[in-house]
Short mmCIF file of C-alpha atoms in Angstrom, two decimals:
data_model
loop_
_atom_site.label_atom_id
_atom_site.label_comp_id
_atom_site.label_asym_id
_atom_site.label_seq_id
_atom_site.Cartn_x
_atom_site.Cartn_y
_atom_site.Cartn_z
CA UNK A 26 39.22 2.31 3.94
CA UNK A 27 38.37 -1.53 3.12
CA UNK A 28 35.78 -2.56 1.18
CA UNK A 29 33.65 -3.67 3.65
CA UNK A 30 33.18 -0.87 5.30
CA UNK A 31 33.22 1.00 2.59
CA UNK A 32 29.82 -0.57 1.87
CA UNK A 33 28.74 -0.42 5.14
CA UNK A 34 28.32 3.04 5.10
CA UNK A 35 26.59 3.77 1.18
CA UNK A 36 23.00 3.10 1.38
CA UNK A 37 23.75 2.83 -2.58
CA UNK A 38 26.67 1.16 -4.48
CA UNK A 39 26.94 0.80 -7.84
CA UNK A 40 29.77 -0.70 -9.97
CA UNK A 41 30.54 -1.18 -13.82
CA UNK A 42 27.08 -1.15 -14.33
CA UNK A 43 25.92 -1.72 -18.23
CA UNK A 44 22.69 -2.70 -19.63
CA UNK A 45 22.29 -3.02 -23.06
CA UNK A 46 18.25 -3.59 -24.43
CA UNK A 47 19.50 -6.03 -27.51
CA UNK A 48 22.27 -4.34 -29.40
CA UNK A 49 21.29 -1.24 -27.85
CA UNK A 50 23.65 -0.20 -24.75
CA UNK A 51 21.85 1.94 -22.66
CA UNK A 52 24.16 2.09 -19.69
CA UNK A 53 28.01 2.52 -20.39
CA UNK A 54 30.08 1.49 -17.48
CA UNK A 55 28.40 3.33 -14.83
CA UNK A 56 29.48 3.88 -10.87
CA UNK A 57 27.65 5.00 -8.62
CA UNK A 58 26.81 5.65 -4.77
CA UNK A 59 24.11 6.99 -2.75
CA UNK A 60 24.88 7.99 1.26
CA UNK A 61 22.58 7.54 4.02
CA UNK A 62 20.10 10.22 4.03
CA UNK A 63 21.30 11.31 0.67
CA UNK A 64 18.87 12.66 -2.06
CA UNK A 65 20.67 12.92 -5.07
CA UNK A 66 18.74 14.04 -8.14
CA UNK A 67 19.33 12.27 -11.65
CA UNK A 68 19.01 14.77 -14.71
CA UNK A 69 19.33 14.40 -18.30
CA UNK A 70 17.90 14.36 -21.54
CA UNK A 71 15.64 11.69 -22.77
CA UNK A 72 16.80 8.33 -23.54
CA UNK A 73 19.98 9.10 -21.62
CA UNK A 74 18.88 6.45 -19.16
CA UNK A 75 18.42 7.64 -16.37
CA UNK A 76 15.17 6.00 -15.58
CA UNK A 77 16.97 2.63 -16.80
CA UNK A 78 19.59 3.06 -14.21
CA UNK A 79 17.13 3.98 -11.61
CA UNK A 80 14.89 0.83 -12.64
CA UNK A 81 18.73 -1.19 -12.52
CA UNK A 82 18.61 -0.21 -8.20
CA UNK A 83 15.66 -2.35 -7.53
CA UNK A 84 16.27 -4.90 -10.54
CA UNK A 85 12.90 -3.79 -12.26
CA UNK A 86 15.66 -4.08 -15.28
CA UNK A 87 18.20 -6.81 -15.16
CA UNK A 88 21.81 -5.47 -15.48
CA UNK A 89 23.73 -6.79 -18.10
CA UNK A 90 27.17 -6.72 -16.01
CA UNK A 91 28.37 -5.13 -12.76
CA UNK A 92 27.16 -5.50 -9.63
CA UNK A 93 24.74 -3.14 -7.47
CA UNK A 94 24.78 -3.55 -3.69
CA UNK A 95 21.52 -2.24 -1.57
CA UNK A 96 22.83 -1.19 2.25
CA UNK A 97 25.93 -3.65 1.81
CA UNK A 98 24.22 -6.42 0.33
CA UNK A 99 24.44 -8.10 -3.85
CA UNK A 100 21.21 -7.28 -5.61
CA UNK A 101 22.02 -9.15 -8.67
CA UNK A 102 23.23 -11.63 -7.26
CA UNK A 103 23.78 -14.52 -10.09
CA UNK A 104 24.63 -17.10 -7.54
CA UNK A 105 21.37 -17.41 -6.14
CA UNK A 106 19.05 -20.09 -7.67
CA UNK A 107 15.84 -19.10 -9.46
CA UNK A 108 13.62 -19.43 -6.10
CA UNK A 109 16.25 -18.47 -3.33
CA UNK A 110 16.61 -14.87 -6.15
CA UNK A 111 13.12 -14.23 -6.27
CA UNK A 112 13.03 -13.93 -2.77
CA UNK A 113 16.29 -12.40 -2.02
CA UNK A 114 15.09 -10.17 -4.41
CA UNK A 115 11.70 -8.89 -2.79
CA UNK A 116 13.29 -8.81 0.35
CA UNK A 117 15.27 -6.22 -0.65
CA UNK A 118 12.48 -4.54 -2.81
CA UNK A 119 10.70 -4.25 0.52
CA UNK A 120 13.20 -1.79 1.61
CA UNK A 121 13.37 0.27 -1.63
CA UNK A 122 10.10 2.17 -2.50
CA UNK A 123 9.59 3.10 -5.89
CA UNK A 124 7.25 6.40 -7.43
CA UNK A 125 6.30 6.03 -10.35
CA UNK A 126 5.76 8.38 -13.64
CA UNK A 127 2.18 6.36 -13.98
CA UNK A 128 1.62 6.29 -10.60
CA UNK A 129 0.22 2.51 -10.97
CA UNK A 130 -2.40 2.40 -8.42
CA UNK A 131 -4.43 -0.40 -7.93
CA UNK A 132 -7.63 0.62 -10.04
CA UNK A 133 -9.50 -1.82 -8.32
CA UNK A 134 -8.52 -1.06 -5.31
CA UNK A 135 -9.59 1.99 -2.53
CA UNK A 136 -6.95 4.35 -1.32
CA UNK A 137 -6.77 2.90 1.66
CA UNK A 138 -6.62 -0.81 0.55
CA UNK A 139 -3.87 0.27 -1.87
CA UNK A 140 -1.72 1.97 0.70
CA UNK A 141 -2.92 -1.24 3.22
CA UNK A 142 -1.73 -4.15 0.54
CA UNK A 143 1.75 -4.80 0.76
CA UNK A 144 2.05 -4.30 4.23
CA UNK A 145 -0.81 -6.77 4.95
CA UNK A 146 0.41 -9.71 2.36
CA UNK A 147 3.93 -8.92 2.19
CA UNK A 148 4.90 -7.74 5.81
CA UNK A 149 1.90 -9.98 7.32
CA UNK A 150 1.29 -6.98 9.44
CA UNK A 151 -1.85 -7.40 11.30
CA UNK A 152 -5.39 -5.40 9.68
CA UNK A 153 -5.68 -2.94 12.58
CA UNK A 154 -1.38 -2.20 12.14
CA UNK A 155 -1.78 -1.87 8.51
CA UNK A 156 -5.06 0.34 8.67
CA UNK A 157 -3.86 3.01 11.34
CA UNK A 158 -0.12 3.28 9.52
CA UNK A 159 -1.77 3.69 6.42
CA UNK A 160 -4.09 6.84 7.43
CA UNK A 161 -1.32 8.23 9.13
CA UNK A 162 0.34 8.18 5.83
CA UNK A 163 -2.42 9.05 4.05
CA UNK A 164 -2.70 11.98 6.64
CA UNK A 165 1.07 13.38 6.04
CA UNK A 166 0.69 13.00 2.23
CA UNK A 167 -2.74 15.44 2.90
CA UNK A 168 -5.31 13.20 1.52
CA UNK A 169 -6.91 11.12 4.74
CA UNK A 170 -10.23 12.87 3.39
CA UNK A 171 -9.59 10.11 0.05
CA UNK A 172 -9.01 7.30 2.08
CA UNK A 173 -12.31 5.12 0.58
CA UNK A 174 -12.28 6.30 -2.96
CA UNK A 175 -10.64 4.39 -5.77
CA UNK A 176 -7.90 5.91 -7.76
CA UNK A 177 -10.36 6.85 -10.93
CA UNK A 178 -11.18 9.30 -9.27
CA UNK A 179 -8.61 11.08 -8.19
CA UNK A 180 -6.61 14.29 -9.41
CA UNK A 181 -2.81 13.23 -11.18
CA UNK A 182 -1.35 15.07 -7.94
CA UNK A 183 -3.56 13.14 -5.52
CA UNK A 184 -2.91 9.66 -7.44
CA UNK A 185 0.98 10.28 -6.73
CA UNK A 186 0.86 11.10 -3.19
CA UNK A 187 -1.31 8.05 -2.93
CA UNK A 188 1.50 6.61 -4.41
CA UNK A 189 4.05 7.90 -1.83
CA UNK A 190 2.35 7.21 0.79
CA UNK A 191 1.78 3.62 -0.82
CA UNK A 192 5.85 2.92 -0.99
CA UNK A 193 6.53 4.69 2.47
CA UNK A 194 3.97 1.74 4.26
CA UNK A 195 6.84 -0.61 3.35
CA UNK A 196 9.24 1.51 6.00
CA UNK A 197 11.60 1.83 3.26
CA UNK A 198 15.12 3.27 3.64
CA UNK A 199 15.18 3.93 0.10
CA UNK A 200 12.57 5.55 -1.55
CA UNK A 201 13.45 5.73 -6.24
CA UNK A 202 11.24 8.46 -7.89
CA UNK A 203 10.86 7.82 -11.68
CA UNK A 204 9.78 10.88 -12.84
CA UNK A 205 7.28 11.07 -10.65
CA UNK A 206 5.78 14.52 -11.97
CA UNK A 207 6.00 14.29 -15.77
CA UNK A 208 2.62 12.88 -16.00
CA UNK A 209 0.98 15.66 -13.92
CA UNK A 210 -0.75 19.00 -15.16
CA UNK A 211 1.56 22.07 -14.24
CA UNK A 212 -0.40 23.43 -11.54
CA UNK A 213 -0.66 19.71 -9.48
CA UNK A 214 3.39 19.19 -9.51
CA UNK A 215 3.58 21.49 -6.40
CA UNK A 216 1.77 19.18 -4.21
CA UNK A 217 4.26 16.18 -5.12
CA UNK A 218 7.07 17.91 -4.74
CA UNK A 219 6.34 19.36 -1.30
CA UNK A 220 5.81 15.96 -0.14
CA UNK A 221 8.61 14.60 -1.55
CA UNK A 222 10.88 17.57 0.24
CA UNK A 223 9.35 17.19 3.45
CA UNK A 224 10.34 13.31 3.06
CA UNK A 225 14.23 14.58 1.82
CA UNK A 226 13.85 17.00 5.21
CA UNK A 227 13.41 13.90 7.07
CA UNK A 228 16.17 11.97 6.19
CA UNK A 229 15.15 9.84 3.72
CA UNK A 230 17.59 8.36 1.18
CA UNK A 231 16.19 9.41 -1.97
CA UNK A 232 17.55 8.86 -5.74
CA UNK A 233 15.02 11.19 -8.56
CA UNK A 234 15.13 11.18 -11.57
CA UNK A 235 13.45 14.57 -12.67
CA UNK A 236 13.18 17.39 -14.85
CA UNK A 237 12.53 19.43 -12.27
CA UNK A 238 15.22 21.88 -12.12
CA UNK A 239 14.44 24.36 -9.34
CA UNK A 240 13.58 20.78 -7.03
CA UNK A 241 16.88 19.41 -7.60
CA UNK A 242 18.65 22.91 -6.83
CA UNK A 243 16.50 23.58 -4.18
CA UNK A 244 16.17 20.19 -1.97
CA UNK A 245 19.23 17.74 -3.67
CA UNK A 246 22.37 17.08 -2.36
CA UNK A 247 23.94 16.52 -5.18
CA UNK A 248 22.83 16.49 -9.13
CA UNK A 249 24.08 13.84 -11.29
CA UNK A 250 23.90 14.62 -15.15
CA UNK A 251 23.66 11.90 -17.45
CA UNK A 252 23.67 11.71 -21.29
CA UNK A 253 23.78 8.93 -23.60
CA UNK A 254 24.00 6.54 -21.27
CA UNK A 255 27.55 7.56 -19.32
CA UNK A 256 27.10 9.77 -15.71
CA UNK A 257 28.96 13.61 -17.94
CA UNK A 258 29.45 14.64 -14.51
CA UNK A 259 27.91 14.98 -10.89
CA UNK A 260 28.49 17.43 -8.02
CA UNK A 261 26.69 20.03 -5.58
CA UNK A 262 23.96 21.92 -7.31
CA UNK A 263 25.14 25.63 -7.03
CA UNK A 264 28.05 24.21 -8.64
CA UNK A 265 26.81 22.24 -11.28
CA UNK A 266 23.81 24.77 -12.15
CA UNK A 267 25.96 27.68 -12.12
CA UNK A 268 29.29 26.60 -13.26
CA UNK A 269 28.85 23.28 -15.27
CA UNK A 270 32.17 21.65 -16.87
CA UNK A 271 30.99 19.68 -19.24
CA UNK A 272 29.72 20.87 -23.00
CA UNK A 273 27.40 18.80 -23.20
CA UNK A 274 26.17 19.87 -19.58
CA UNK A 275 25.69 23.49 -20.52
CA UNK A 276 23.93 22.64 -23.63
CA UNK A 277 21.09 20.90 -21.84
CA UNK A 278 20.50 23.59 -18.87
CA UNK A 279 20.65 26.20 -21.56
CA UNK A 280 18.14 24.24 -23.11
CA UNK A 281 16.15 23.38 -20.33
CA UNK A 282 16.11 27.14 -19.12
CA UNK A 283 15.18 27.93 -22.72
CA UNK A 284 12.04 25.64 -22.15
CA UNK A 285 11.05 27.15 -19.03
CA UNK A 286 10.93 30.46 -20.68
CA UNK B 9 -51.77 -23.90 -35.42
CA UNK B 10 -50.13 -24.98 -32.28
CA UNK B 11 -51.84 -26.82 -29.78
CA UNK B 12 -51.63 -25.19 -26.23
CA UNK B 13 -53.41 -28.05 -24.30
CA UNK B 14 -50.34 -29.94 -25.44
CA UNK B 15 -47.92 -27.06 -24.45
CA UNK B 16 -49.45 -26.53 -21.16
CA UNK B 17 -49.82 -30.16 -20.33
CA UNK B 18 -46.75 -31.29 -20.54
CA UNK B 19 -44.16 -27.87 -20.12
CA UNK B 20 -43.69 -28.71 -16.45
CA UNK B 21 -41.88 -31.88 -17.71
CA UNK B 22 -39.30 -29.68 -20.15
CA UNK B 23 -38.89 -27.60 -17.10
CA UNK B 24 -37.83 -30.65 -15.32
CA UNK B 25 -35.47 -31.29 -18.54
CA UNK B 26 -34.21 -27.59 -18.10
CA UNK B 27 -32.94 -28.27 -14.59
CA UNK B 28 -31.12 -30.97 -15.52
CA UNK B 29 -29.91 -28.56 -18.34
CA UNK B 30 -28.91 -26.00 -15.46
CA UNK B 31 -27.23 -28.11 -13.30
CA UNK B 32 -24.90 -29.63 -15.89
CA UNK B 33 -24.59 -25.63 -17.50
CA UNK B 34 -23.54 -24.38 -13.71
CA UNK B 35 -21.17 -27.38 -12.76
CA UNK B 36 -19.70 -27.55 -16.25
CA UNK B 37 -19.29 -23.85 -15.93
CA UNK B 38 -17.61 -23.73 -12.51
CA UNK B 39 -14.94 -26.30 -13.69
CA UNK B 40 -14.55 -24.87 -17.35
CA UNK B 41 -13.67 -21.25 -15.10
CA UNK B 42 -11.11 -22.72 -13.14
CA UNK B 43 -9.17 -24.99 -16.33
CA UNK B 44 -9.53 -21.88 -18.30
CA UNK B 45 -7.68 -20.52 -15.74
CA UNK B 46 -5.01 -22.79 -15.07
CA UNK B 47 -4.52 -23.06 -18.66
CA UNK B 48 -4.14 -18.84 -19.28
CA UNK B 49 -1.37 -18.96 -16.65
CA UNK B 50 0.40 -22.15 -18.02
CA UNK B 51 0.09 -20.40 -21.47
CA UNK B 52 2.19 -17.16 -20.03
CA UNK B 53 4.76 -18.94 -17.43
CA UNK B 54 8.16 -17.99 -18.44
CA UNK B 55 8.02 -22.27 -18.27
CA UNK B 56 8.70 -23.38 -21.83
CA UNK B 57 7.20 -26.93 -20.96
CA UNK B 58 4.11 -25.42 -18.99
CA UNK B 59 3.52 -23.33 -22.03
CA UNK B 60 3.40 -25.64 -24.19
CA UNK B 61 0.89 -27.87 -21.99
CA UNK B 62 -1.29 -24.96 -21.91
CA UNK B 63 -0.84 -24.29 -25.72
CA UNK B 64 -1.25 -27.75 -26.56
CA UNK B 65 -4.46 -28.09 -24.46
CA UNK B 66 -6.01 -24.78 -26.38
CA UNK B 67 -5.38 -26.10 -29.32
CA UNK B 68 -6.78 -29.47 -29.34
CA UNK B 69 -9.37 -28.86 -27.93
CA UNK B 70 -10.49 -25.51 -30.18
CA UNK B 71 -9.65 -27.78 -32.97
CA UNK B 72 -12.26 -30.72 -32.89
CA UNK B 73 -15.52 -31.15 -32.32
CA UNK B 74 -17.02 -31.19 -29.01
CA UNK B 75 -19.25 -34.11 -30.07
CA UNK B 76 -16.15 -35.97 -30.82
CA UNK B 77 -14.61 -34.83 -27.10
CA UNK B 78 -17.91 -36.24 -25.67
CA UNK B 79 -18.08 -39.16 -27.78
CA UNK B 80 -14.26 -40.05 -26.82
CA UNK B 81 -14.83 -39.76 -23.00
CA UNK B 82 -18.23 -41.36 -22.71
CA UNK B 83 -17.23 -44.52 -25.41
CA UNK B 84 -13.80 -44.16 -25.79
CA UNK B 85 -12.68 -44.09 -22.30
CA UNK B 86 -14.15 -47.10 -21.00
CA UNK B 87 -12.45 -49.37 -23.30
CA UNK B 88 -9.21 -48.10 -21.50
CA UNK B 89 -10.59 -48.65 -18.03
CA UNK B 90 -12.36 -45.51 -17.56
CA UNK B 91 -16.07 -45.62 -17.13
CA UNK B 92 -17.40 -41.83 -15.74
CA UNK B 93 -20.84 -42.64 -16.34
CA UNK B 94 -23.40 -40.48 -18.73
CA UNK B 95 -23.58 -37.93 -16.17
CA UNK B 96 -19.99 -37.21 -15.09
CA UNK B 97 -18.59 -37.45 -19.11
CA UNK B 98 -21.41 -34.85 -20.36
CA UNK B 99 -20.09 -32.40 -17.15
CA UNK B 100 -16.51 -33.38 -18.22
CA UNK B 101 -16.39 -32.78 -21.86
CA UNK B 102 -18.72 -29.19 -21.57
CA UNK B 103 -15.95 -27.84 -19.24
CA UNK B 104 -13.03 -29.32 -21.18
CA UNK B 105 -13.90 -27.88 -23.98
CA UNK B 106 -15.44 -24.33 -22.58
CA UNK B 107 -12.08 -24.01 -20.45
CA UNK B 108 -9.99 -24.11 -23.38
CA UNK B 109 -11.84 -21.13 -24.33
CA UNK B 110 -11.88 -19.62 -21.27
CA UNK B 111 -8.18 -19.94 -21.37
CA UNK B 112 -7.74 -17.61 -24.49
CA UNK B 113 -10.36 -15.35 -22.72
CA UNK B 114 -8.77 -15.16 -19.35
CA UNK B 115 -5.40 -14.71 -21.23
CA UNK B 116 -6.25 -12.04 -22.80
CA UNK B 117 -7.58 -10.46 -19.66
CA UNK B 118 -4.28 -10.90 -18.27
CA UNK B 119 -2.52 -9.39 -20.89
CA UNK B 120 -4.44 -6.53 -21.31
CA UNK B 121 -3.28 -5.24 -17.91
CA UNK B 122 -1.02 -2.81 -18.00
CA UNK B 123 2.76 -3.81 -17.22
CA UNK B 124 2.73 -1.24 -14.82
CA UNK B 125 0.48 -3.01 -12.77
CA UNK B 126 3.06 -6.05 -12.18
CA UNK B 127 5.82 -3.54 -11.97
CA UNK B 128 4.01 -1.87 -8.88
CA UNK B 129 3.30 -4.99 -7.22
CA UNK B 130 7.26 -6.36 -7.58
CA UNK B 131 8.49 -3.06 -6.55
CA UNK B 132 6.62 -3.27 -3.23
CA UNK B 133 8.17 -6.55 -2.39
CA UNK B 134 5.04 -9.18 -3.59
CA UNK B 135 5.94 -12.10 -5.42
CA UNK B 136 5.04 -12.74 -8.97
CA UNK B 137 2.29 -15.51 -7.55
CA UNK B 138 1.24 -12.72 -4.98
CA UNK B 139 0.91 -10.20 -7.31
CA UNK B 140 -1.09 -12.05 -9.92
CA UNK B 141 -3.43 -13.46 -7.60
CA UNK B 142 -4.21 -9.69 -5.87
CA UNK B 143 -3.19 -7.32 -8.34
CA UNK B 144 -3.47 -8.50 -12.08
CA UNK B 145 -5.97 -11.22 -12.10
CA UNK B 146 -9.10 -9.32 -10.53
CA UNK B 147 -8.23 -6.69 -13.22
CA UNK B 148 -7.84 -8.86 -15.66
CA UNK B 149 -11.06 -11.39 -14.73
CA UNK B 150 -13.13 -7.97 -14.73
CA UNK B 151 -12.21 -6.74 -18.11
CA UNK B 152 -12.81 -10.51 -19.45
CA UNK B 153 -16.26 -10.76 -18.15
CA UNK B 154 -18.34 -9.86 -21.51
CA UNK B 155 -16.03 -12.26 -23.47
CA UNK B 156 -16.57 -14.93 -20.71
CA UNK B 157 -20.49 -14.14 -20.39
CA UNK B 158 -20.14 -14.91 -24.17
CA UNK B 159 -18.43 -18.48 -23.46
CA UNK B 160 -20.94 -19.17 -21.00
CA UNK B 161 -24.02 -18.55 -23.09
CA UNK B 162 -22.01 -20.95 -25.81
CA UNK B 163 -21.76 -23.39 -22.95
CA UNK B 164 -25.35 -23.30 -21.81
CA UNK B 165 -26.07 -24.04 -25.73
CA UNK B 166 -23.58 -26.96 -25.83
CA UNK B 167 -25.24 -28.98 -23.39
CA UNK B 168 -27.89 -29.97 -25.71
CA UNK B 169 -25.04 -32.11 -27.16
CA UNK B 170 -25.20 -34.80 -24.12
CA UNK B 171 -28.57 -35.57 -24.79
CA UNK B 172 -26.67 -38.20 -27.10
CA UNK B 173 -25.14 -40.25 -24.47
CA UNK B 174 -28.54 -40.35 -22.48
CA UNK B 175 -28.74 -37.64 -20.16
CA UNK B 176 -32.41 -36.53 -20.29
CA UNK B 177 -31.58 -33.11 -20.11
CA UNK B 178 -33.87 -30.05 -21.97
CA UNK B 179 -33.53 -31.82 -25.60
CA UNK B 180 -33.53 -35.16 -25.08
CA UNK B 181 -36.68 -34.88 -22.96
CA UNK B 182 -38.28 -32.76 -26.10
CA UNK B 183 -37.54 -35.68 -28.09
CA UNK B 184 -38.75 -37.83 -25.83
CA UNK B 185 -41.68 -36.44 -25.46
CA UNK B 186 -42.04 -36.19 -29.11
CA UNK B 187 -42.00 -39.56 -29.29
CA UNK B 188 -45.11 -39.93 -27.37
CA UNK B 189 -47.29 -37.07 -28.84
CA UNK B 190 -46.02 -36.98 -32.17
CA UNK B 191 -45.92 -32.76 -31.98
CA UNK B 192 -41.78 -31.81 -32.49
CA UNK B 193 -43.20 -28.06 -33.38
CA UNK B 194 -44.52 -27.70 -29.95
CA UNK B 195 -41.98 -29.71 -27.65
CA UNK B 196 -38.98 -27.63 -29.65
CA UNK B 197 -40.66 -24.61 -29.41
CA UNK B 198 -40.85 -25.09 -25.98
CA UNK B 199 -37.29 -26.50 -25.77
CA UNK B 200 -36.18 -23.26 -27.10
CA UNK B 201 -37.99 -21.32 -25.32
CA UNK B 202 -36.40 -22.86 -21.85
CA UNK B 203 -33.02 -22.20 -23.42
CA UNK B 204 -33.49 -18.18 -24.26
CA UNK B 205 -34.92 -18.67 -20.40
CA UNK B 206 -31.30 -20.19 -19.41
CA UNK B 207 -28.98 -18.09 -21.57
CA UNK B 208 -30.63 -14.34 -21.43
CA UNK B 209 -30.65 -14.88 -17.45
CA UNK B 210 -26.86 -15.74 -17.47
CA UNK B 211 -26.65 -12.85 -19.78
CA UNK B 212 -28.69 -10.37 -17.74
CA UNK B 213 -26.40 -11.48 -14.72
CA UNK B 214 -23.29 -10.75 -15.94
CA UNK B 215 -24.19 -7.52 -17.22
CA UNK B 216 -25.42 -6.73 -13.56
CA UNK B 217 -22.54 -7.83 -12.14
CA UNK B 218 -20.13 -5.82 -14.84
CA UNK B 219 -22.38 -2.67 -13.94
CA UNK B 220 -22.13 -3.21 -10.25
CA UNK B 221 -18.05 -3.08 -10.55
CA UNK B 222 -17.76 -0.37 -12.63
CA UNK B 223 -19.93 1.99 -10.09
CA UNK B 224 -17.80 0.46 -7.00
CA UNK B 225 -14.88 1.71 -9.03
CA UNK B 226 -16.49 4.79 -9.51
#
């Protein structure tokens, strides 16, 4: 297979990736890819950096080396002048949604208007466009009712889904999950994650970084483990759940399952 | 002890002063808003020049006098050429020297929004100009209205300075007038008066409006 279309064909392509914060190297030669319609699920403990490498896929963190390539194309691409970068760089943003731990809504902003935003000043879609894709969304995500409230006064669970439904109004093929339920209260994590299974059941090429076990068995096509900054190992989930290789893989489930105890 | 034919006689001519007063206040205001703000986002460009344009205006200004700003713009200026005229040098130096501290105001603002707010925006494909201007910047204006309701009361207070280069504004019309009746205890009495008038209003205003944003929020 060439290169080309090798990349033709990963929605996701990462190579030598390292990313050091100061003398600190948080990423350690990683490689990486993510198929069309893939949702691969990023585990590990804390400070392994996973949520820097998912931050590295739509350059929310600069690399330090190696190059990352979104549906074929360079992401860091250091040939690019300052200007020409910035908007190579939310082009490609605009087809990589991103959830966030935080959720980050607009505060000053109503549900609607935040879902309505970046489609009407980035895509220059027109009001009536925006409006009716953004209730829609709001609609599949269950929370049309919330449409004219601001975000203070939402539930943690309804915030994220506002959230979803926020990065899906881009049309994304890519949609990055940071976490995305570590912030909620136990009993409002279901919601998320049923919304964010009925996106994996429609195809959508999704890369989460979780600690949500029985999610990434359940709806993940494959589970990568990371620790201390290198991808340990990565496979199917029955596989790597049951049978893990690596020591340092069966210490954290058992751990993990020990928590959930 | 005071003499209220005096006071009521001639008040409708410090309320004449006061308007002046107002108009320079609300112009000077308007401009000292908008070089606050250009000089909050020069101060945090990743530009290492721009920064140090806004830096250097912030400080220069914060550290002399405004009478000496004034002075230097309304005498200094036209020996180079420059002749703005009583009226346009008062407006001049007031928002000049407000906007630098607008600047550290609006700054603040700015950084007081949380980086999450900027990482949202990026993420959904807005620029960083995009983003400040829709995202970050109504936050951050709306969290640095009590400190800039502070700068304009300051400003509103300031004004009585131009009453040196002849702009019969609230003061210089109390001295004026002083000059006629011989009776400063009523005609700066009255002076003050106006300005509590000028400055609890602006005051009362701005609290409205910070109330009014909180329950839309709400």
């Amino acid at each position: 297979m060439t290169g080309a279309e090798n990349k033709a064909m990963q929605m996701i392509e990462i190579h030598n990736l390292k990313k050091y914060f100061g003398e600190n190297e948080v990423l350690k030669d990683i490689h990486f890819n993510v198929e069309k319609s893939e949702v691969v699920a990023i585990i590990g403990p804390s400070g392994s950096g996973k949520s820097t490498l998912l931050r590295c896929v739509n350059h929310l963190e600069e690399p330090t080396s190696g190059e990352i390539y979104i549906e074929g194309v360079l992401l860091n691409d250091t040939s690019l002048g300052k200007r020409s970068f910035q908007r190579h760089l939310n082009r490609i943003r605009t087809k990589v949604g991103m959830v966030f731990q935080q959720f980050n809504l607009f505060p000053h902003m109503t549900v609607l208007e935040n879902v309505m935003e970046a489609p009407l000043n980035v895509l220059k879609e027109a009001k009536e466009d925006a409006e009716r894709k953004a209730r829609e969304l709001l609609d599949k995500v269950g929370i049309a009712e919330k449409a004219a409230s601001y975000p203070g006064t939402l539930s943690g669970g309804q915030k994220q889904r506002v959230a979803i439904a926020r990065a899906l109004a881009m049309n994304p093929d890519i949609m990055l999950f940071d976490e995305a339920t570590s912030a909620l209260d136990p009993e409002l994590v279901g919601e998320v994650l049923k919304v964010m299974e009925n996106l994996a059941e429609e195809g959508m090429t999704m890369l989460v970084v979780t600690h949500e076990m029985g999610f990434a068995e359940r709806v993940a096509d494959r589970v990568v483990f990371m620790a201390d900054g290198y991808i340990v190992e990565e496979g199917k989930p029955a596989e790597m759940f049951r049978n893990p290789q690596h020591e340092r893989t069966k210490k954290f489930l058992a751990d993990v399952a020990h928590d959930d105890v | 002890m005071l003499d209220w034919g005096i006071i009521v006689h001639y008040f409708p001519f410090l309320v004449q002063g006061a308007l002046l007063t107002l108009k320079i206040s609300v112009i000077a205001l308007l401009f000292g808003f908008i070089f606050g703000l250009l000089a909050a986002l020069l101060k945090l460009s990743p530009n290492v020049v721009l920064r140090w344009i806004g830096g250097f205006y912030v400080w220069i200004i914060r550290s002399t006098p405004l009478l000496v700003q004034l002075f230097l713009i309304y005498f200094g200026l036209p020996q180079v050429g420059i002749d703005l005229g009583p009226f346009m040098s008062g407006v001049l130096a007031l928002a000049i020297n407000t906007g630098a501290y607008n600047a550290e105001t609006i700054r603040g603002g700015i950084i007081s929004v949380p980086s999450g707010q900027m990482e949202a925006a990026r993420s959904l494909g807005m620029g960083s100009a995009l983003a400040m201007r829709r995202i970050i910047l109504p936050q951050a204006i709306r969290m640095a209205i009590p400190a800039l309701g502070n700068n304009f009361v300051i400003l509103i207070k300031d004004t009585s300075l131009v009453s040196t280069i002849t702009l019969v504004e609230l003061t210089l019309t109390a001295q004026r007038l002083i000059g006629s009746t011989y009776k400063p205890f009523e005609m700066y009495l009255m002076a003050a008066f106006l300005y509590a008038i000028l400055t609890t209003t602006t005051s009362v205003l701005l609290s409205k409006l910070e109330t009014k944003i909180a329950v839309e929020r709400r």
